[in-house]
Coordinates of N, CA and C and ligand atoms in Angstrom, one line a residue:
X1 N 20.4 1.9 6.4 CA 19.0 1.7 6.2 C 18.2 1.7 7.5
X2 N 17.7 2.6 7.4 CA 16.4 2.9 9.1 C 15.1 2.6 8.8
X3 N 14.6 2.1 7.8 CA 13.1 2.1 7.7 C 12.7 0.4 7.9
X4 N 11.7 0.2 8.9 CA 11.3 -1.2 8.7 C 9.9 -1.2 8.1
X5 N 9.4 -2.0 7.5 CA 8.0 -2.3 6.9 C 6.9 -2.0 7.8
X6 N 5.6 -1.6 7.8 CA 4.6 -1.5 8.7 C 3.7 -1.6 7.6
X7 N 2.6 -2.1 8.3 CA 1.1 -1.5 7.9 C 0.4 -0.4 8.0
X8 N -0.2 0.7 7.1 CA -0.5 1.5 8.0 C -2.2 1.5 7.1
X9 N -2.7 2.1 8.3 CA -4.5 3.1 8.0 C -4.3 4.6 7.2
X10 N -4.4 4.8 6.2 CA -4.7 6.3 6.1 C -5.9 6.7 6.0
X11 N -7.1 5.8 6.0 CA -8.0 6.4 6.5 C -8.6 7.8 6.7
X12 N -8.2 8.2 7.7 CA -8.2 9.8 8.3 C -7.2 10.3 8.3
X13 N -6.0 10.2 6.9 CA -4.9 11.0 6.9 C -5.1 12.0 5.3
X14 N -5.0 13.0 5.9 CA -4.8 14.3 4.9 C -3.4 14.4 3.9
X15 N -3.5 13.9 2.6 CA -2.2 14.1 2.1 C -1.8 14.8 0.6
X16 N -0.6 15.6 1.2 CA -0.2 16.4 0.1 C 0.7 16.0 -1.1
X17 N 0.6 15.9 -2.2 CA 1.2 15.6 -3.5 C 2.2 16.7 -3.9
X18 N 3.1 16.9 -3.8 CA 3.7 18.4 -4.6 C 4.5 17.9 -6.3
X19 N 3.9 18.2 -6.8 CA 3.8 17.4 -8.6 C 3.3 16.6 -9.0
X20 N 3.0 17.0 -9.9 CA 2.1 16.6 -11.0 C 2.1 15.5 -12.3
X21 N 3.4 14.9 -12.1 CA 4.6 14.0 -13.0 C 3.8 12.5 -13.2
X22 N 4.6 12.1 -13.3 CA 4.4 10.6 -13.7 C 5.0 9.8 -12.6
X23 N 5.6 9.9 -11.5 CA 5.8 9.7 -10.2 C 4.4 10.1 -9.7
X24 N 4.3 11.3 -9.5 CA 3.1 11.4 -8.9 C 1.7 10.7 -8.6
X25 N 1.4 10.9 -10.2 CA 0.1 10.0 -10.6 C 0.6 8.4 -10.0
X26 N 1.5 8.1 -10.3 CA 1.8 6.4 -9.7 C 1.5 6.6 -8.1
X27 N 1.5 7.8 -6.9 CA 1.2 7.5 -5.8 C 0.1 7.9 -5.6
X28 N -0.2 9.1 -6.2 CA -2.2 9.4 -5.9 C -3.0 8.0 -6.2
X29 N -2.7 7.0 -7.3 CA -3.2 6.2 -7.8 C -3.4 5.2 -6.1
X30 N -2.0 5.0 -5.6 CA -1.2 4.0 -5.1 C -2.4 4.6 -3.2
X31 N -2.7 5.4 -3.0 CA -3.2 6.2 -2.2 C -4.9 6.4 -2.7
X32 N -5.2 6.7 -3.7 CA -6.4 7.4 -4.4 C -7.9 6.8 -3.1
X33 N -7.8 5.6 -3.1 CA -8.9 5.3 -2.3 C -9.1 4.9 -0.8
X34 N -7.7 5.2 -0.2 CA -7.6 4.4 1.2 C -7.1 5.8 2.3
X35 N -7.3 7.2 1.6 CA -6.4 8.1 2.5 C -8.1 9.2 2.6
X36 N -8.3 9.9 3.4 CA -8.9 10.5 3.5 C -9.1 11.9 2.4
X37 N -7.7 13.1 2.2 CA -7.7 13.9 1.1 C -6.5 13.7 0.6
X38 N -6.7 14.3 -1.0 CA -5.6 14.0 -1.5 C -5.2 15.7 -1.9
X39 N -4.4 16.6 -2.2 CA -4.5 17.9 -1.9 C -3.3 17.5 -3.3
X40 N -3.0 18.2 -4.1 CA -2.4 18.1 -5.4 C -1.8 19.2 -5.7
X41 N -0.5 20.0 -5.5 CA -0.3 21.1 -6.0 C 1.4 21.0 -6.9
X42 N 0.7 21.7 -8.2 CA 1.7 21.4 -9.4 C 0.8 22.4 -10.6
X43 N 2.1 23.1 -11.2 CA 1.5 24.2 -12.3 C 0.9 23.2 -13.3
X44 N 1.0 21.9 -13.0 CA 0.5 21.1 -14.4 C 0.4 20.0 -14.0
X45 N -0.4 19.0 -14.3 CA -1.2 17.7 -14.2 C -0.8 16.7 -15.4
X46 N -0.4 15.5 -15.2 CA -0.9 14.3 -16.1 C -2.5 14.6 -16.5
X47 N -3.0 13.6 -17.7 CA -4.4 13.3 -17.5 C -5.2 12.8 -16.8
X48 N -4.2 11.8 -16.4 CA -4.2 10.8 -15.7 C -4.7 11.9 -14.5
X49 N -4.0 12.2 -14.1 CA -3.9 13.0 -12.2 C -5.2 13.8 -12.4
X50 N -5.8 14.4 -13.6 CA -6.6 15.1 -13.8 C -8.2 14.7 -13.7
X51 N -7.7 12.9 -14.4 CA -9.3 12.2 -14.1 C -9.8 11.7 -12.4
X52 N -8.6 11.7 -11.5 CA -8.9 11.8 -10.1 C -9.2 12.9 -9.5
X53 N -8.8 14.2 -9.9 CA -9.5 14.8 -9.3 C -11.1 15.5 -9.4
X54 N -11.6 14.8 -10.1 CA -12.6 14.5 -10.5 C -13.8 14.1 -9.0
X55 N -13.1 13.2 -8.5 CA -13.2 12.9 -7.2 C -13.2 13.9 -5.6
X56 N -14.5 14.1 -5.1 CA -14.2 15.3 -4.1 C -13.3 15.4 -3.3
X57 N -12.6 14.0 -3.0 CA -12.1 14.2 -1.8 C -10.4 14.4 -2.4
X58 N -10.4 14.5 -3.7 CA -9.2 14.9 -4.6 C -9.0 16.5 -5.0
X59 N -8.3 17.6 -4.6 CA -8.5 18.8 -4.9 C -6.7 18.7 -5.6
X60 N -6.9 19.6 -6.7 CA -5.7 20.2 -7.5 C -5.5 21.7 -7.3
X61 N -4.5 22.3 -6.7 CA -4.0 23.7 -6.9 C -3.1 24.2 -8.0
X62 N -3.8 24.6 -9.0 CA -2.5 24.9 -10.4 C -1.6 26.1 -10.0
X63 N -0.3 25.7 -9.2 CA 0.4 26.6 -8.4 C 2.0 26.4 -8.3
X64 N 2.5 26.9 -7.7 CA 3.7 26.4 -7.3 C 4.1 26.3 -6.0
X65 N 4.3 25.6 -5.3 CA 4.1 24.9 -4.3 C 4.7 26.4 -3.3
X66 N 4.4 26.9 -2.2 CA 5.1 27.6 -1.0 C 4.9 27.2 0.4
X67 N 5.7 27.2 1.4 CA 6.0 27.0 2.4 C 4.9 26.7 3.3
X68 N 3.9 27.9 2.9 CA 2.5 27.6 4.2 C 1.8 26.6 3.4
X69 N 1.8 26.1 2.2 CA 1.2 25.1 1.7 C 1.3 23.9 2.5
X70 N 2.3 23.7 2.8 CA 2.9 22.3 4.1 C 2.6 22.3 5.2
X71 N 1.7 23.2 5.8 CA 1.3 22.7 7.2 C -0.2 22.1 7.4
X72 N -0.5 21.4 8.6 CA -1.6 20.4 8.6 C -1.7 19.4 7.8
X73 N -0.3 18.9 7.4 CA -0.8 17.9 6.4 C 0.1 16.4 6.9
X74 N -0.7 15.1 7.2 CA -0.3 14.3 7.5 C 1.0 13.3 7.2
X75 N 1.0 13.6 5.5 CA 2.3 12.8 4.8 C 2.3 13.9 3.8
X76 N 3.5 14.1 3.4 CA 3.7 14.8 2.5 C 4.4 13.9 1.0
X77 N 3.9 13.8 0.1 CA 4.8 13.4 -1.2 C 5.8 14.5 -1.5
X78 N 7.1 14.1 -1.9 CA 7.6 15.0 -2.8 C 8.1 14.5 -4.2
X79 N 7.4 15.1 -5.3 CA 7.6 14.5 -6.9 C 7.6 15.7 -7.6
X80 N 8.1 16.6 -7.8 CA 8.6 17.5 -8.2 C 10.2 17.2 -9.4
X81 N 10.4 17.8 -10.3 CA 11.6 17.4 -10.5 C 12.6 18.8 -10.8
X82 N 12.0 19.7 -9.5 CA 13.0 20.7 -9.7 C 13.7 20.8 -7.9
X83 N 15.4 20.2 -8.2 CA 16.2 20.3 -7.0 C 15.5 21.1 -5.8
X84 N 15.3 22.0 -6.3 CA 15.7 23.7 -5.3 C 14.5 23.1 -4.3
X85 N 13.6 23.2 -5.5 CA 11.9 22.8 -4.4 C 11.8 21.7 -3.9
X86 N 12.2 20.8 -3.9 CA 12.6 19.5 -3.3 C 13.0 19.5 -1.9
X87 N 14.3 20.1 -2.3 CA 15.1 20.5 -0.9 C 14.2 21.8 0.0
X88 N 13.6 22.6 -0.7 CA 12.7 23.6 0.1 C 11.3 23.2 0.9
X89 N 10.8 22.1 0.0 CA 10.0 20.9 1.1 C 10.5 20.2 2.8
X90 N 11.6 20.0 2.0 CA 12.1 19.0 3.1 C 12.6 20.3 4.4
X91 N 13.0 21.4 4.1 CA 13.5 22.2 4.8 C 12.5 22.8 5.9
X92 N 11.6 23.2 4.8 CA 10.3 23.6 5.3 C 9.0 22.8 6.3
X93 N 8.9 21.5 5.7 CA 8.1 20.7 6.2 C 7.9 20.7 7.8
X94 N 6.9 20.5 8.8 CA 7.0 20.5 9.8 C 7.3 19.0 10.5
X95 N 8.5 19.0 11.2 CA 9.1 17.7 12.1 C 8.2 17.0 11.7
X96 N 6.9 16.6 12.5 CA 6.5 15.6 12.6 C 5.8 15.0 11.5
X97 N 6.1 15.6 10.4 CA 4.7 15.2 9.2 C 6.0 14.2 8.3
X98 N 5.2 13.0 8.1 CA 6.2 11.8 7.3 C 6.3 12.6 5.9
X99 N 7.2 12.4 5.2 CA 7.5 12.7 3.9 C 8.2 11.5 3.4
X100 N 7.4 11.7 1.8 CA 8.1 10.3 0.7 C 9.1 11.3 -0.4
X101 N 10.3 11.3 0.4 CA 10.6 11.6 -0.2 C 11.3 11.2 -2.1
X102 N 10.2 10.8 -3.4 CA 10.6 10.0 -4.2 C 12.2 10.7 -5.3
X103 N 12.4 11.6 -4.9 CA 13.7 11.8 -5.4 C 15.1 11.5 -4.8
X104 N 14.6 11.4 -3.8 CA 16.2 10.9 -2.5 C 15.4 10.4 -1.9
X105 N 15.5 8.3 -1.8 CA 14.6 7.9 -0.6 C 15.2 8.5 0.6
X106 N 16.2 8.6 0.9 CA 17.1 8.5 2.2 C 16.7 10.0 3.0
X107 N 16.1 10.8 2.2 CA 15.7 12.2 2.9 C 14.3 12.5 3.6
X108 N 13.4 11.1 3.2 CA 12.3 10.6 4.0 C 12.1 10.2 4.7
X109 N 10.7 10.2 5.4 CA 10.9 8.7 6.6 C 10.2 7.6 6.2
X110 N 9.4 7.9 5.0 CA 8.6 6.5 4.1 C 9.1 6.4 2.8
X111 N 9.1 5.2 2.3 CA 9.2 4.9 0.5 C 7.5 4.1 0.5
X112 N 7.4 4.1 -0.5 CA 6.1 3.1 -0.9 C 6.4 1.7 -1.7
X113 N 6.6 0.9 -0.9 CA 7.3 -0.5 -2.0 C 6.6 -1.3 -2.7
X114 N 7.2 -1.7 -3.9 CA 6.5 -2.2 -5.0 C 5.5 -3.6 -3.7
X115 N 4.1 -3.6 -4.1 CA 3.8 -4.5 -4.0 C 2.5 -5.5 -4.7
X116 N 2.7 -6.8 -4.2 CA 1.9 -8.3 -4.8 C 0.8 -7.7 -4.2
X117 N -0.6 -7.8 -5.0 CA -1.8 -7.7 -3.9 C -2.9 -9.3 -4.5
X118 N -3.1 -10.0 -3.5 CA -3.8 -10.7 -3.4 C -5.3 -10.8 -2.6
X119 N -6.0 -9.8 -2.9 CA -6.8 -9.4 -1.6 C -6.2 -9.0 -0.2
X120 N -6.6 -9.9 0.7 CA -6.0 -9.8 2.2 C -4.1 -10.3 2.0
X121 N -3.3 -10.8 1.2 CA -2.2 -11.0 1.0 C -1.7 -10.1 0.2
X122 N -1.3 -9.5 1.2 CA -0.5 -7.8 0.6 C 1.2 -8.6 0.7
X123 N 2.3 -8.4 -0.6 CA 3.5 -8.9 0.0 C 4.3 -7.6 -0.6
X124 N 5.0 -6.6 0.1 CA 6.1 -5.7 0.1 C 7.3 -5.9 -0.4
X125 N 8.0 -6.1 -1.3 CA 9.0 -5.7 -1.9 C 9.7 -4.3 -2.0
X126 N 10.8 -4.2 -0.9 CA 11.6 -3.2 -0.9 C 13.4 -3.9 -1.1
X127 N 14.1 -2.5 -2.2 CA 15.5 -3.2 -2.0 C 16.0 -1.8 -1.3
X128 N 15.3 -1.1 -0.2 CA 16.0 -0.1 0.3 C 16.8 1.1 -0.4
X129 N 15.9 0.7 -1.8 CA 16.3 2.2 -2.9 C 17.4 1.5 -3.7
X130 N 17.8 0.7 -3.3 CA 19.6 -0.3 -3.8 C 18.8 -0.4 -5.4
X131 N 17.9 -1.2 -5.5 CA 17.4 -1.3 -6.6 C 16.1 -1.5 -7.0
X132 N 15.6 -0.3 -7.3 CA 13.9 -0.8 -7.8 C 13.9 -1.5 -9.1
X133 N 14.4 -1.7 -9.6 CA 14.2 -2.5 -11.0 C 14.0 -4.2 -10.7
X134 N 15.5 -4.3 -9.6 CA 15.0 -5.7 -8.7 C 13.9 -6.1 -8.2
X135 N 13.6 -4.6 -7.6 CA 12.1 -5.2 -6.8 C 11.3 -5.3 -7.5
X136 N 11.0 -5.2 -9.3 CA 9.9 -5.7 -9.8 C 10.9 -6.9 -10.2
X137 N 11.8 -7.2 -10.6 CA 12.1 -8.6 -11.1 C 11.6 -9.4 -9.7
X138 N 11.5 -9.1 -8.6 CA 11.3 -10.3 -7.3 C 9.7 -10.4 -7.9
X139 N 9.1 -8.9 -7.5 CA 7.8 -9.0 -7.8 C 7.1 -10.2 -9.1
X140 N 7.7 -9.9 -10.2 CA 7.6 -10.7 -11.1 C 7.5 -12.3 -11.0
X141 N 8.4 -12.4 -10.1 CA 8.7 -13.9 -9.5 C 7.9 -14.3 -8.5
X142 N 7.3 -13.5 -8.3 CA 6.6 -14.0 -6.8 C 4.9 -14.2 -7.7
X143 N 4.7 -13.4 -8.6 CA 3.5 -13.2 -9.4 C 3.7 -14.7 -9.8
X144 N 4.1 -15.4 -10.2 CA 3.9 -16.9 -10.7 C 4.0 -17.9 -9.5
X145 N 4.1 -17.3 -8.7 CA 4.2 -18.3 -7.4 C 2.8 -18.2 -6.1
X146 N 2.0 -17.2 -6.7 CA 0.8 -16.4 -6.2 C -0.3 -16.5 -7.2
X147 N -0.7 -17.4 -7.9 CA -2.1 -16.7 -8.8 C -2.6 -16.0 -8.5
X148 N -3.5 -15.1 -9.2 CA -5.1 -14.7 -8.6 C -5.7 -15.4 -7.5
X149 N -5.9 -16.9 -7.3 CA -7.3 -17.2 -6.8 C -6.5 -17.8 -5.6
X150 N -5.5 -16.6 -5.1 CA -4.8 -16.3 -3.6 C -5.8 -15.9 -2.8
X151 N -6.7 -14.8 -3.9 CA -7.4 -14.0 -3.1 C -8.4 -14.8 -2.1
X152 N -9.0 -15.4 -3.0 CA -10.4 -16.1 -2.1 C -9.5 -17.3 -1.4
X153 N -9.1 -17.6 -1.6 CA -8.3 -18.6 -1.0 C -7.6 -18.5 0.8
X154 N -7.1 -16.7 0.5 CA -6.9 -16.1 1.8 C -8.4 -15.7 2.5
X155 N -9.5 -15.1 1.5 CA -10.3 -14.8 2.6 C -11.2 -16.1 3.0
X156 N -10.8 -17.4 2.4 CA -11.2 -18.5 2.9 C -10.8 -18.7 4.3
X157 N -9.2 -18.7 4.4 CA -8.5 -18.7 5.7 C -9.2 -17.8 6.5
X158 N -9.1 -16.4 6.1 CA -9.7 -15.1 7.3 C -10.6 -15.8 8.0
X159 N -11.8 -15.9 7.0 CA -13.0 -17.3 7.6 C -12.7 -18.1 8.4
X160 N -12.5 -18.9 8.2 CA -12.1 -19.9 9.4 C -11.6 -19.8 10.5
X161 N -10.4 -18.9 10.2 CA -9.9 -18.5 11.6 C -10.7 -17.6 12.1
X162 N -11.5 -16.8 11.7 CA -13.2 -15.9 12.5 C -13.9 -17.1 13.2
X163 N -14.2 -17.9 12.4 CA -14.6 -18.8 13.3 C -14.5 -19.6 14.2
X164 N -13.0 -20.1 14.4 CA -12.0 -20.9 14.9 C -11.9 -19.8 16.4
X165 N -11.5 -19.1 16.1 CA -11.1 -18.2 17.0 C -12.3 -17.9 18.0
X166 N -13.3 -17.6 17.2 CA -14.8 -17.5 18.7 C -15.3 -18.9 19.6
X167 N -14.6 -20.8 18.6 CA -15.1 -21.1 19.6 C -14.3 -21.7 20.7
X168 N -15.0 -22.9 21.1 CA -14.7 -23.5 22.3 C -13.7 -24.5 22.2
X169 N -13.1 -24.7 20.9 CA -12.3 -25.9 20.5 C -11.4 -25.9 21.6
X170 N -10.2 -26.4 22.2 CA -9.0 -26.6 22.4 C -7.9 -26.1 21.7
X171 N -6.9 -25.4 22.1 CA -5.8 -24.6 21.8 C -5.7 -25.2 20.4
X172 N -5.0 -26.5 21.0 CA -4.0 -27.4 20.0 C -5.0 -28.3 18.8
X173 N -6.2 -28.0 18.9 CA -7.0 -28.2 17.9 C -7.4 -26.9 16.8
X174 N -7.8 -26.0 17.7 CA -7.3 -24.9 17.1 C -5.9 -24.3 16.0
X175 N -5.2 -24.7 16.6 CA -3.4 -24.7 15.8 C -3.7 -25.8 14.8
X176 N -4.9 -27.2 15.0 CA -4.3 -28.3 14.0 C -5.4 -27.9 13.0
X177 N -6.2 -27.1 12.7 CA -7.0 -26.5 12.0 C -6.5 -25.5 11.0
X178 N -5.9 -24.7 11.5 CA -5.1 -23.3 11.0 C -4.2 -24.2 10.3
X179 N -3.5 -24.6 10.9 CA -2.1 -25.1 10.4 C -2.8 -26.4 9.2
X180 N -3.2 -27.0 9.3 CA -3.9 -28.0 8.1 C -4.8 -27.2 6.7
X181 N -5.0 -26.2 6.8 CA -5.2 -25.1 5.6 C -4.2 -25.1 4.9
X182 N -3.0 -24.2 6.0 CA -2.1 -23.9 5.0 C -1.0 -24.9 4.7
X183 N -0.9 -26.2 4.7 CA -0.1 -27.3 4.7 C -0.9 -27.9 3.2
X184 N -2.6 -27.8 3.6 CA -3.1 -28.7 2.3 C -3.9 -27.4 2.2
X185 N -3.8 -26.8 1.4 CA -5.0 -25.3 0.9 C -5.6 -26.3 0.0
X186 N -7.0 -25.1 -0.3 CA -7.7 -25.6 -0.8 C -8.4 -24.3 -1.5
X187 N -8.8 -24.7 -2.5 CA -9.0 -23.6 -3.6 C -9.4 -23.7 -4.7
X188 N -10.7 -24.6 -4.8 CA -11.8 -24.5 -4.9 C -13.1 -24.3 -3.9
X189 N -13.8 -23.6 -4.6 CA -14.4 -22.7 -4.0 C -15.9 -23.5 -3.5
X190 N -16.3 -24.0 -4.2 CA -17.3 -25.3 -3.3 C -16.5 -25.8 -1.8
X191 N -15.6 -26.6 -2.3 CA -14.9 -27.3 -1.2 C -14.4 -26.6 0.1
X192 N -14.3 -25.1 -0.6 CA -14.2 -23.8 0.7 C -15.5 -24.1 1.5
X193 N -16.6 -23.9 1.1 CA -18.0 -23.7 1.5 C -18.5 -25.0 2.1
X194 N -17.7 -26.2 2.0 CA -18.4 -27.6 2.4 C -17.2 -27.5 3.7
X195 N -16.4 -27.5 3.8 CA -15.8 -26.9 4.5 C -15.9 -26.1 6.0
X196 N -16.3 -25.0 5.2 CA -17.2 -24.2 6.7 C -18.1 -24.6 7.2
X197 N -19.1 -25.3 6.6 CA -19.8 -26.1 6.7 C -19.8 -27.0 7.6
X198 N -18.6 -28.2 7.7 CA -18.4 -28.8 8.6 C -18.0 -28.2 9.7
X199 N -17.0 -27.1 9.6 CA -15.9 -26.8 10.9 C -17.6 -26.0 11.6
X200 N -18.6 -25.5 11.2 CA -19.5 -24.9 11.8 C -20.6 -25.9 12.8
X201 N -20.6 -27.2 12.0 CA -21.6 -28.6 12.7 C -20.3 -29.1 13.8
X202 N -19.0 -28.4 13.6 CA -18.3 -29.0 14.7 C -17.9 -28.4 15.9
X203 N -19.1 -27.1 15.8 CA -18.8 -25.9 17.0 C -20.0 -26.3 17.9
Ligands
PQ2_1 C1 9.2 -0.2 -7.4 C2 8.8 1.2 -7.7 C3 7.4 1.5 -7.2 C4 6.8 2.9 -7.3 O1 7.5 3.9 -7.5 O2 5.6 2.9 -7.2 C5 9.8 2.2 -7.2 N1 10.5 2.7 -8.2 C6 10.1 2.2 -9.4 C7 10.8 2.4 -10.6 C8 11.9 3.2 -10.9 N2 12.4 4.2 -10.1 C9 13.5 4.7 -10.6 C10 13.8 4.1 -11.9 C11 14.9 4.4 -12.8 C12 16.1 3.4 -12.7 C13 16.8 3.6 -11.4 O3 17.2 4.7 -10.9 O4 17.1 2.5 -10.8 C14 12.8 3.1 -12.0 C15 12.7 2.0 -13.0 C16 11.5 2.2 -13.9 O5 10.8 3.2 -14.0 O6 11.2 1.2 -14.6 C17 14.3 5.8 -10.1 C18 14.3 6.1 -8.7 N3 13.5 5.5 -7.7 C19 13.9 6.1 -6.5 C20 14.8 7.1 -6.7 C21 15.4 7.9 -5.6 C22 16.5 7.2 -4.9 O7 17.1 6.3 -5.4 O8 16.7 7.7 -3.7 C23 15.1 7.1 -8.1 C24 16.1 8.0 -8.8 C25 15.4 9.3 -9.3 C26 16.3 10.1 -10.0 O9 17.3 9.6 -10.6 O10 16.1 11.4 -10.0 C27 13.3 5.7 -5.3 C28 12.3 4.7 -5.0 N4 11.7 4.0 -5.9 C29 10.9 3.1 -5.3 C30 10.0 2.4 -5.9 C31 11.1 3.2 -3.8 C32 12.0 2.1 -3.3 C33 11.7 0.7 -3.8 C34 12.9 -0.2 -3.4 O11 13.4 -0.1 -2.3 O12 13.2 -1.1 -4.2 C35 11.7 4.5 -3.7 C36 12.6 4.6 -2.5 C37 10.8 5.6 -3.7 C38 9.6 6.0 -3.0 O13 9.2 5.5 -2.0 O14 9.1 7.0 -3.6 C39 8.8 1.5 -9.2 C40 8.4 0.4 -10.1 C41 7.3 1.0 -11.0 C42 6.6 0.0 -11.9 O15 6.2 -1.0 -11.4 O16 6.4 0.4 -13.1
NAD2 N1 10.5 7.1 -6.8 C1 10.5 6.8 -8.1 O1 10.1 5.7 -8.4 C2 11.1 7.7 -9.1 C3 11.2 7.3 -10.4 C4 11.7 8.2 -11.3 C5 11.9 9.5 -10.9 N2 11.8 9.9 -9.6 C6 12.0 11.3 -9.2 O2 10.6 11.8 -9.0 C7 10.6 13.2 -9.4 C8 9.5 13.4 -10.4 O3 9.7 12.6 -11.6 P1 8.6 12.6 -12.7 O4 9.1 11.7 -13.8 O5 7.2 12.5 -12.2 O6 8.8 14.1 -13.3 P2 7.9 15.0 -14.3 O7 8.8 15.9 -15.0 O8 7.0 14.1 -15.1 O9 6.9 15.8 -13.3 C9 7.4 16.8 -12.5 C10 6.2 17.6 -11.9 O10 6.7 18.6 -11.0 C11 5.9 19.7 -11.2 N3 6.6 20.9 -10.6 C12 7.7 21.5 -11.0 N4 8.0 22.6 -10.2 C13 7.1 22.6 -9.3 C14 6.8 23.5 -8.2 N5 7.6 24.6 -7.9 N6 5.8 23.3 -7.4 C15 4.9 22.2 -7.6 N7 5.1 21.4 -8.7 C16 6.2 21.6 -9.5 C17 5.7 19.8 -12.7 O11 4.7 20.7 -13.0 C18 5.5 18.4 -13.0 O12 4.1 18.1 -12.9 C19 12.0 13.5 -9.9 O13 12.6 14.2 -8.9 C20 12.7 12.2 -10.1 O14 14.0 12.3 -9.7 C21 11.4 9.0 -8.7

């Protein structure tokens, strides 16, 4: 296993889909708002895949995928479920462009791991392809150990430490601040706000 976890921006990354499947639609979805283009080429579409492209920055080619289709393109998906073209992707593809590959992880250089989203608390579950079924049973488990109201709760923290961090406190007052959140959280949402409140009369 070669792959370690990162964060990444796709932002300004251009990316190609090659099928139209039910794999697919799970990563356009998984992608749909945070990549710059999404480029879609498959003789056939879910409905699903069909109400994104709806979206400008979403283009569909009702095609069959060939060789010069793969260049300039930042990541490549591959969701296809015919061998030949799979392996003609990957042959094809140029060096440096990442590919997922979702038929053989091990032929990629990314997988997309099931993950928890809590607002700013993103948690990645990968079992290195060993078993995705696991990684929703962790996922599952972790879901009852995370409510929802993780969210504001983390961008309470973010707060603080914005604040914390610009002023003049002392290191180690600083550390007993941060670290006293997440020892005693708090999560109610007044008590967030009376809160900043003080740490702000104490800058
Ligand atoms: C978690 C989830 C997220 C998602 O896909 O979004 C996900 N797979 C899910 C489900 C699922 N996938 C498969 C089954 C059938 C049972 C079985 O085979 O076990 C089921 C079960 C089901 O459908 O319930 C088959 C399968 N999956 C992969 C291969 C290729 C290989 O093994 O190499 C094959 C064989 C294909 C074939 O036979 O042709 C590979 C990958 N699947 C990954 C993620 C990545 C690694 C995650 C990790 O490391 O744990 C990686 C590497 C792909 C990637 O990055 O693309 C998603 C939960 C969806 C949900 O929440 O509903
Ligand atoms: N990573 C995962 O989680 C996971 C899970 C299940 C299956 N898979 C793998 O993902 C692949 C797709 O699975 P699916 O369930 O979405 O399949 P699917 O049959 O629903 O979709 C396959 C798509 O590929 C398109 N296609 C076929 N030939 C093509 C070509 N020459 N050029 C462009 N598009 C072409 C079809 O039109 C169709 O839209 C399979 O190879 C399967 O092994 C991965």
């Amino acid at each position: 296993m070669n792959k370690i976890p990162l964060m990444v921006d796709l932002s300004n990354k251009n990316i190609l889909i090659i099928g139209g499947g039910t794999v697919a639609e799970r990563r356009a979805r998984r992608i749909y708002n945070k990549c710059k283009t999404i480029t879609i080429i498959s003789p056939a579409i879910t409905d699903g895949m069909k109400a994104l492209t709806e979206a400008s920055h979403v283009t569909w080619l009702n095609q069959k995928v060939m060789p010069t289709d793969l260049l300039k393109k930042d990541m490549i998906i591959i969701a296809t479920n015919d061998p030949v073209i799979n392996q003609m992707v990957l042959n094809s593809a140029p060096d440096h462009t990442w590919i997922n590959a979702t038929h053989a992880a091990e032929k990629g250089q990314i997988d997309f791991p099931l993950t928890l989203e809590r607002g700013k608390l993103q948690i990645a579950i990968s079992t290195g392809a060993a078993s995705p079924i696991l990684a929703k049973k962790i996922k599952n488990e972790l879901d009852q150990s995370y409510p929802e109201d993780y969210a504001n709760y983390v961008e309470f923290l973010f707060n603080v430490r914005k604040l914390v961090k610009q002023s003049w406190l002392q290191k180690e007052q600083k550390q007993e601040i941060l670290s006293s959140l997440v020892e005693n959280p708090i999560f109610d949402a007044e008590q967030q706000a009376d809160f900043l409140v003080k740490l702000k009369e104490q800058m």
